[in-house]
CSV table of C-alpha atoms and ligand atoms in Angstrom, one decimal:
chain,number,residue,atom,x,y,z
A,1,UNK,CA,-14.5,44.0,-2.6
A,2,UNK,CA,-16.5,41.9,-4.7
A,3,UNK,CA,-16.0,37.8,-4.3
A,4,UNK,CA,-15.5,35.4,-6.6
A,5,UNK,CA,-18.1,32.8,-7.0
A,6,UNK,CA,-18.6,30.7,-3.3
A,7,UNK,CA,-17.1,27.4,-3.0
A,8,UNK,CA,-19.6,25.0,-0.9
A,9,UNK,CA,-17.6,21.6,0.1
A,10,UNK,CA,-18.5,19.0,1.6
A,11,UNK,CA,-16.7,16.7,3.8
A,12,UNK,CA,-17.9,13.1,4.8
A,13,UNK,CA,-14.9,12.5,7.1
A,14,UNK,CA,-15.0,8.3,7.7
A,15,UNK,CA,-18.7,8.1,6.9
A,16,UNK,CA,-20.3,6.6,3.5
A,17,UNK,CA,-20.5,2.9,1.6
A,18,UNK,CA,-21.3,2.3,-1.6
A,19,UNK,CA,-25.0,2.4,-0.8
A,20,UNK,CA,-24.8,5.8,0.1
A,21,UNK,CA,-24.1,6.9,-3.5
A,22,UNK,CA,-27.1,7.5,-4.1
A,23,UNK,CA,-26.9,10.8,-2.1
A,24,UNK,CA,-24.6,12.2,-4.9
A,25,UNK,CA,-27.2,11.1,-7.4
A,26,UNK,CA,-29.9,13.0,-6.0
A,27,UNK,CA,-27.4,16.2,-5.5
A,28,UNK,CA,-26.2,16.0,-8.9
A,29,UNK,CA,-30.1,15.8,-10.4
A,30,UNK,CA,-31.2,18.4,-8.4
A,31,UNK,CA,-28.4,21.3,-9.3
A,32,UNK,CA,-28.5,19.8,-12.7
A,33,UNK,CA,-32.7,21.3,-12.7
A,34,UNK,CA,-31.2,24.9,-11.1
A,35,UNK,CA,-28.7,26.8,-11.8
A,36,UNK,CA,-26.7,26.7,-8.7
A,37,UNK,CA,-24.8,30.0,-8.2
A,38,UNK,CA,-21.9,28.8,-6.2
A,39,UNK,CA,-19.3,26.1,-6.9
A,40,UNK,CA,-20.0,22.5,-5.1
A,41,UNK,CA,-17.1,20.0,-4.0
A,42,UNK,CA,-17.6,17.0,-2.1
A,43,UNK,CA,-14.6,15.1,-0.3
A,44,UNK,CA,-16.0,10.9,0.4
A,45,UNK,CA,-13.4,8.8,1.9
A,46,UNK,CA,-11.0,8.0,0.0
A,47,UNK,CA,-12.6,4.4,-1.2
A,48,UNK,CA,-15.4,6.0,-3.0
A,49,UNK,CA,-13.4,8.8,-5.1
A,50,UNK,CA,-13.3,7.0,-8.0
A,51,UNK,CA,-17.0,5.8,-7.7
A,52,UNK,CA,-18.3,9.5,-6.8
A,53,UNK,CA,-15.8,11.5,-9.6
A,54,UNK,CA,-17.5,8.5,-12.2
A,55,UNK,CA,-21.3,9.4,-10.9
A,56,UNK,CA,-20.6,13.4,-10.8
A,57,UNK,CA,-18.5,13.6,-13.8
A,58,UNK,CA,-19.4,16.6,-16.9
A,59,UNK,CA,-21.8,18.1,-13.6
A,60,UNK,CA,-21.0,20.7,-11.7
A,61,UNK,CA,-20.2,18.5,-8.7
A,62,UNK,CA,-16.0,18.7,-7.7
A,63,UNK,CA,-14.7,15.2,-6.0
A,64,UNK,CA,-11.8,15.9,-3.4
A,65,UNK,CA,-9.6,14.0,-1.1
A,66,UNK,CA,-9.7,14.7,2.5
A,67,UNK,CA,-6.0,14.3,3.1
A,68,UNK,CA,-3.0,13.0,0.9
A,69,UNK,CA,0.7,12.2,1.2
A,70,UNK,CA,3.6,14.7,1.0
A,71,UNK,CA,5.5,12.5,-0.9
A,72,UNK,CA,5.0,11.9,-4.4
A,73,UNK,CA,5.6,7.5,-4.0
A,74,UNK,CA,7.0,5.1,-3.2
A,75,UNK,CA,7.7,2.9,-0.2
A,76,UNK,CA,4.7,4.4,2.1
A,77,UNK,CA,2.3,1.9,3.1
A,78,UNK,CA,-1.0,3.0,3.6
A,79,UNK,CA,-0.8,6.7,2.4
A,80,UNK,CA,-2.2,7.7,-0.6
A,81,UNK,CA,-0.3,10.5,-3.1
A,82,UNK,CA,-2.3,14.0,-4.2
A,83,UNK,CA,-1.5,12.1,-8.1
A,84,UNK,CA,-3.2,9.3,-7.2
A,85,UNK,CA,-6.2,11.0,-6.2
A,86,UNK,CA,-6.4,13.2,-9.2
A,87,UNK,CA,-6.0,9.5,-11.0
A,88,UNK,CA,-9.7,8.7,-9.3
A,89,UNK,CA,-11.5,12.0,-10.8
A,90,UNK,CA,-10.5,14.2,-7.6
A,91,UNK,CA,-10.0,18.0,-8.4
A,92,UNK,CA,-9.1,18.7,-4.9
A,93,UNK,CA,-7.8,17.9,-2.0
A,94,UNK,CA,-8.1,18.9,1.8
A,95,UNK,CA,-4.9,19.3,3.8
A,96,UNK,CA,-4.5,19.7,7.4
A,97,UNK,CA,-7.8,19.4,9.0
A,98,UNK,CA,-8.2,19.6,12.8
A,99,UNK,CA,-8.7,16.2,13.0
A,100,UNK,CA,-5.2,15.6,10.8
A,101,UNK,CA,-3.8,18.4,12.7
A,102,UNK,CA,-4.7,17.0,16.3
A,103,UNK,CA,-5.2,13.2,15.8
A,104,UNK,CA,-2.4,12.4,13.7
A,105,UNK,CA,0.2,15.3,14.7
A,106,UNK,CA,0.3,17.0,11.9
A,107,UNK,CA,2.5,20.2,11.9
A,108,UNK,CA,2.4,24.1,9.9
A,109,UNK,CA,5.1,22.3,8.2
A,110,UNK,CA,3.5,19.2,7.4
A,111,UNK,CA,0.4,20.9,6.2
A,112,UNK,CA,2.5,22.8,3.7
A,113,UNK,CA,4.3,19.7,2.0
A,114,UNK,CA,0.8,18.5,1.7
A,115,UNK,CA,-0.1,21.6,0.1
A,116,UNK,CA,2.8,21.9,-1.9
A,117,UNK,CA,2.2,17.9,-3.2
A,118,UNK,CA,-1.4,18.8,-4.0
A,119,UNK,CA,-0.2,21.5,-5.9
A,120,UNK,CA,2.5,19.6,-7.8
A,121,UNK,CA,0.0,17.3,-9.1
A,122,UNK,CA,-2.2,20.0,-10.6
A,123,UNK,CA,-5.1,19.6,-7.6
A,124,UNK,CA,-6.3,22.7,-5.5
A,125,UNK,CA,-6.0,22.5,-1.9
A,126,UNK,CA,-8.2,23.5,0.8
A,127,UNK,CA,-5.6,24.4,3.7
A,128,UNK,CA,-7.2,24.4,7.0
A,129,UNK,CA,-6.2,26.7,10.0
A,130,UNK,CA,-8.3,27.0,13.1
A,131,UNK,CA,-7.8,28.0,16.7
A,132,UNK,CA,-9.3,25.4,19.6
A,133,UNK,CA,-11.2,26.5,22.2
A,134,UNK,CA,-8.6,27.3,25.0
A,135,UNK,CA,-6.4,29.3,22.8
A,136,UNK,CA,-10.1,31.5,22.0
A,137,UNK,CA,-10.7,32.4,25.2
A,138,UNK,CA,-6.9,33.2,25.7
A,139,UNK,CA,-7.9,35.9,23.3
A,140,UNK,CA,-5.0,34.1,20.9
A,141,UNK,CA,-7.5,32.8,18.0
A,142,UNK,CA,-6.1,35.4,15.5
A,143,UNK,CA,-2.9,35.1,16.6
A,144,UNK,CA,-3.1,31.2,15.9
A,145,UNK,CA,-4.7,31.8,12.9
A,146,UNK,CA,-2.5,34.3,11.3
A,147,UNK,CA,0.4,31.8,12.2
A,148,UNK,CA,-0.6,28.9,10.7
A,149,UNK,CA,-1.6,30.6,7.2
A,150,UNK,CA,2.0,32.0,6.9
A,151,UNK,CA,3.0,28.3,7.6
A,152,UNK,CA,0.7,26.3,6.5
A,153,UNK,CA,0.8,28.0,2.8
A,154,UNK,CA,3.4,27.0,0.3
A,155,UNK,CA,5.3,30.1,-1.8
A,156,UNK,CA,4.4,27.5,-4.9
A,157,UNK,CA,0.5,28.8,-4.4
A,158,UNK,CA,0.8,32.5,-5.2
A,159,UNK,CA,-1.4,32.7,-8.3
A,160,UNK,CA,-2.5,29.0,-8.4
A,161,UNK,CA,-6.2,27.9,-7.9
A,162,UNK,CA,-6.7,27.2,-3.9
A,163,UNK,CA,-8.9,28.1,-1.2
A,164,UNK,CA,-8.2,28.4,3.0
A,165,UNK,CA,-11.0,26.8,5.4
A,166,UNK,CA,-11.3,28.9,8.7
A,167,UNK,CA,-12.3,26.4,11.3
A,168,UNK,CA,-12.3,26.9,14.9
A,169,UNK,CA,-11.9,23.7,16.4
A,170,UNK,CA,-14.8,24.0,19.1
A,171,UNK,CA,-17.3,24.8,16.6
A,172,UNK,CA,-16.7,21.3,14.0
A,173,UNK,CA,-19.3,19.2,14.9
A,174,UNK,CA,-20.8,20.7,18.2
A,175,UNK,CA,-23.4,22.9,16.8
A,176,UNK,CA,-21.4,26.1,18.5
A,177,UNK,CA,-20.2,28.7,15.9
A,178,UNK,CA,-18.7,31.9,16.4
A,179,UNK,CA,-20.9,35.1,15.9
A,180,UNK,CA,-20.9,36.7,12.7
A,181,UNK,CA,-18.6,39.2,14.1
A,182,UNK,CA,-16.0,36.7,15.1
A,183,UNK,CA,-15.6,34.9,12.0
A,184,UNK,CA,-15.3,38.5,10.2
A,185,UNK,CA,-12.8,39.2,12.2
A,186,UNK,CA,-10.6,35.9,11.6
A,187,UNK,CA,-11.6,36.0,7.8
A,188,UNK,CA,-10.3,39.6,7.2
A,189,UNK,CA,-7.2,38.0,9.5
A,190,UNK,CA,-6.6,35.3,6.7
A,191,UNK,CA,-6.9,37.7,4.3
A,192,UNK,CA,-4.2,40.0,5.1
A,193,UNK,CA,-2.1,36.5,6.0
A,194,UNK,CA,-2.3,35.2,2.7
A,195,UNK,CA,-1.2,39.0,1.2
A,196,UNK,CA,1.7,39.0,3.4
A,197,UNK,CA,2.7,35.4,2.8
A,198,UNK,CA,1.8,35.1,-1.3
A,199,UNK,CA,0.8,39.1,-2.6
A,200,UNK,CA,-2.3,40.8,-4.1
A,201,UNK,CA,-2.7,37.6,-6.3
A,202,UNK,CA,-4.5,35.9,-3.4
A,203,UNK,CA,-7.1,38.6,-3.6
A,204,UNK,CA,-9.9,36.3,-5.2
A,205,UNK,CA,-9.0,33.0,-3.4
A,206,UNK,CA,-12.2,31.9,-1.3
A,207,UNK,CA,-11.7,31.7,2.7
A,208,UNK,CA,-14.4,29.3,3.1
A,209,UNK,CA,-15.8,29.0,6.5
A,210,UNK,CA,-16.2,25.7,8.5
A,211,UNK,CA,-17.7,24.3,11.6
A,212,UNK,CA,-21.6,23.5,12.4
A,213,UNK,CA,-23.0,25.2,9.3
A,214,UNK,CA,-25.9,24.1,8.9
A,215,UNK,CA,-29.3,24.4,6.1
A,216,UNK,CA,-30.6,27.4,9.3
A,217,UNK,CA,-27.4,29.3,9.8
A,218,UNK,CA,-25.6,29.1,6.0
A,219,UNK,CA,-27.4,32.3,4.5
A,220,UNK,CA,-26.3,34.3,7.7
A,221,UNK,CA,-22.2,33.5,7.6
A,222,UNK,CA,-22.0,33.1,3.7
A,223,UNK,CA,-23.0,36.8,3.9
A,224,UNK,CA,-20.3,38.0,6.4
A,225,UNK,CA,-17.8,39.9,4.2
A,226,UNK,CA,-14.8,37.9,3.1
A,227,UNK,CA,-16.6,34.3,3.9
A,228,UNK,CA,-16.0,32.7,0.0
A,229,UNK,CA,-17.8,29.7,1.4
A,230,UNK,CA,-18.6,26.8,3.5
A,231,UNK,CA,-16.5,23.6,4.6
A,232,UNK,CA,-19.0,21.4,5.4
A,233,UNK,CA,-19.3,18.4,8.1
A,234,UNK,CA,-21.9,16.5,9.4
A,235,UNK,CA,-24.6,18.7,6.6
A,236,UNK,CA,-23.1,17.5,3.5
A,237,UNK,CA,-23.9,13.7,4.8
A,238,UNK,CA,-27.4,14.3,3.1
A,239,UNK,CA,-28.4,15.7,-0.3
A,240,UNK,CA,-31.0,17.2,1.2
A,241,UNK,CA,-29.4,19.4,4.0
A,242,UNK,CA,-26.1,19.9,1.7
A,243,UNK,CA,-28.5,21.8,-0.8
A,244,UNK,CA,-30.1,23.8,1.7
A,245,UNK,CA,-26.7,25.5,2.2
A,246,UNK,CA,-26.0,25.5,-1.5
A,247,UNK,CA,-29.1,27.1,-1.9
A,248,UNK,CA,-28.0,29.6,0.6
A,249,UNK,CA,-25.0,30.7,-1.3
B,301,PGA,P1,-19.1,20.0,10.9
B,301,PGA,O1,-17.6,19.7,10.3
B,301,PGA,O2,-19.8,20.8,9.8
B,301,PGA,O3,-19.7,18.7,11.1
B,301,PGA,O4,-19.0,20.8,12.1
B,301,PGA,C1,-16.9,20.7,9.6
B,301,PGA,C2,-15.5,20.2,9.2
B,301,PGA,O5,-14.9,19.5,10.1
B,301,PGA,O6,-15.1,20.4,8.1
């Protein structure tokens, strides 16, 4: 089946000060001398959302959040809602990362309120489902997978804009990624998931890929069938390298 257009995100995790702006600017004037052919996101910290959404606003450059409350307000200290993001110029917002998953406990269950508050402030989120290395070599890594997108997903997202990042959690930031076949394998996994979980809506939603892609290895994965684009770590740090994988889309 055809795809709809690739999404290519980046995600800066807790890296970038003002100074480093200026990698924006030189991503936004380069696309803005091509026509790229794939949709770009890129998810700063959450203290330079407002700055980045102001520099990359009318381009074709989406701002994101990496993470965001469940709750709507109120007495939370320190969290941050999916409505006050959107307030800052985000379009998008990440939910349940590995790191969020592992380092801060975050449940299926948790993951989906995320989702569902992203959704309730008219964002799209990227829900992220990966397997770690054990449960791979306990042969479970679609198992894991498949589980988390039924849970992870809220009902609310049938027929709204979001995408699903595949990332195995031994491939972010190690420079090992799963063969081609693998990640085919997972991806068409996801697919049938999200049928099962929302229906045939979900048919154009991007499954975007993540861990250790790279400028050298993008052109190879964005071409494995149902890979709808790239969740990017350590690459999209640098206009330079981030392009080389837009490039490859
Ligand atoms: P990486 O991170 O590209 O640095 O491996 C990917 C991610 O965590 O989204």
């Amino acid at each position: 089946m055809k795809q709809s257009v690739k999404l290519i995100a980046g995600n800066w995790k807790m890296n970038g000060f003002a100074a480093d702006l200026a990698e924006v600017d030189a991503l936004v004037s380069e696309l803005a001398e091509e026509a790229a052919a794939c949709r770009v996101a890129l998810c700063p910290p959450a203290t330079l959302v407002q700055r980045m959404a102001d520099r990359a606003r009318d381009t074709l450059v989406e701002i994101g959040g990496q993470d965001c409350s469940p709750e709507a307000k109120g007495a939370f200290t320190g969290d941050i809602s999916a409505a006050m993001l959107a307030d800052a110029g985000a379009t998008l917002v990440i939910v349940g990362h590995s790191e969020r998953r592992q380092g801060h406990g975050e449940t299926d269950a948790v993951v989906a309120a995320k989702a569902q508050a992203v959704f309730e402030a008219s964002l799209a989120p990227i829900v992220c489902v990966g397997e770690t290395l054990a449960q791979r070599e306990a042969g479970q890594a679609v198992e894991v997978v498949r589980r988390q997108v039924m849970q992870s997903l809220p009902v609310a997202l049938a027929c709204q804009p979001f995408a699903v990042a595949y990332e195995p959690v031994w491939a972010i930031g190690t420079g090992l990624t799963p063969t081609l076949q693998q990640i085919e394998e997972v991806h068409r996994a996801v697919r049938s998931a999200m049928i099962e979980r929302l229906g045939l809506g979900v048919m154009a939603v991007p499954i975007l890929y993540g861990g250790s892609v790279k400028p050298d290895n993008a052109a190879d994965i964005l071409a494995v069938p149902e890979v709808g684009g790239a969740l990017v770590g350590g690459a999209s740090l640098k206009a330079a390298d981030f392009l080389g994988i837009i490039r490859a889309a």
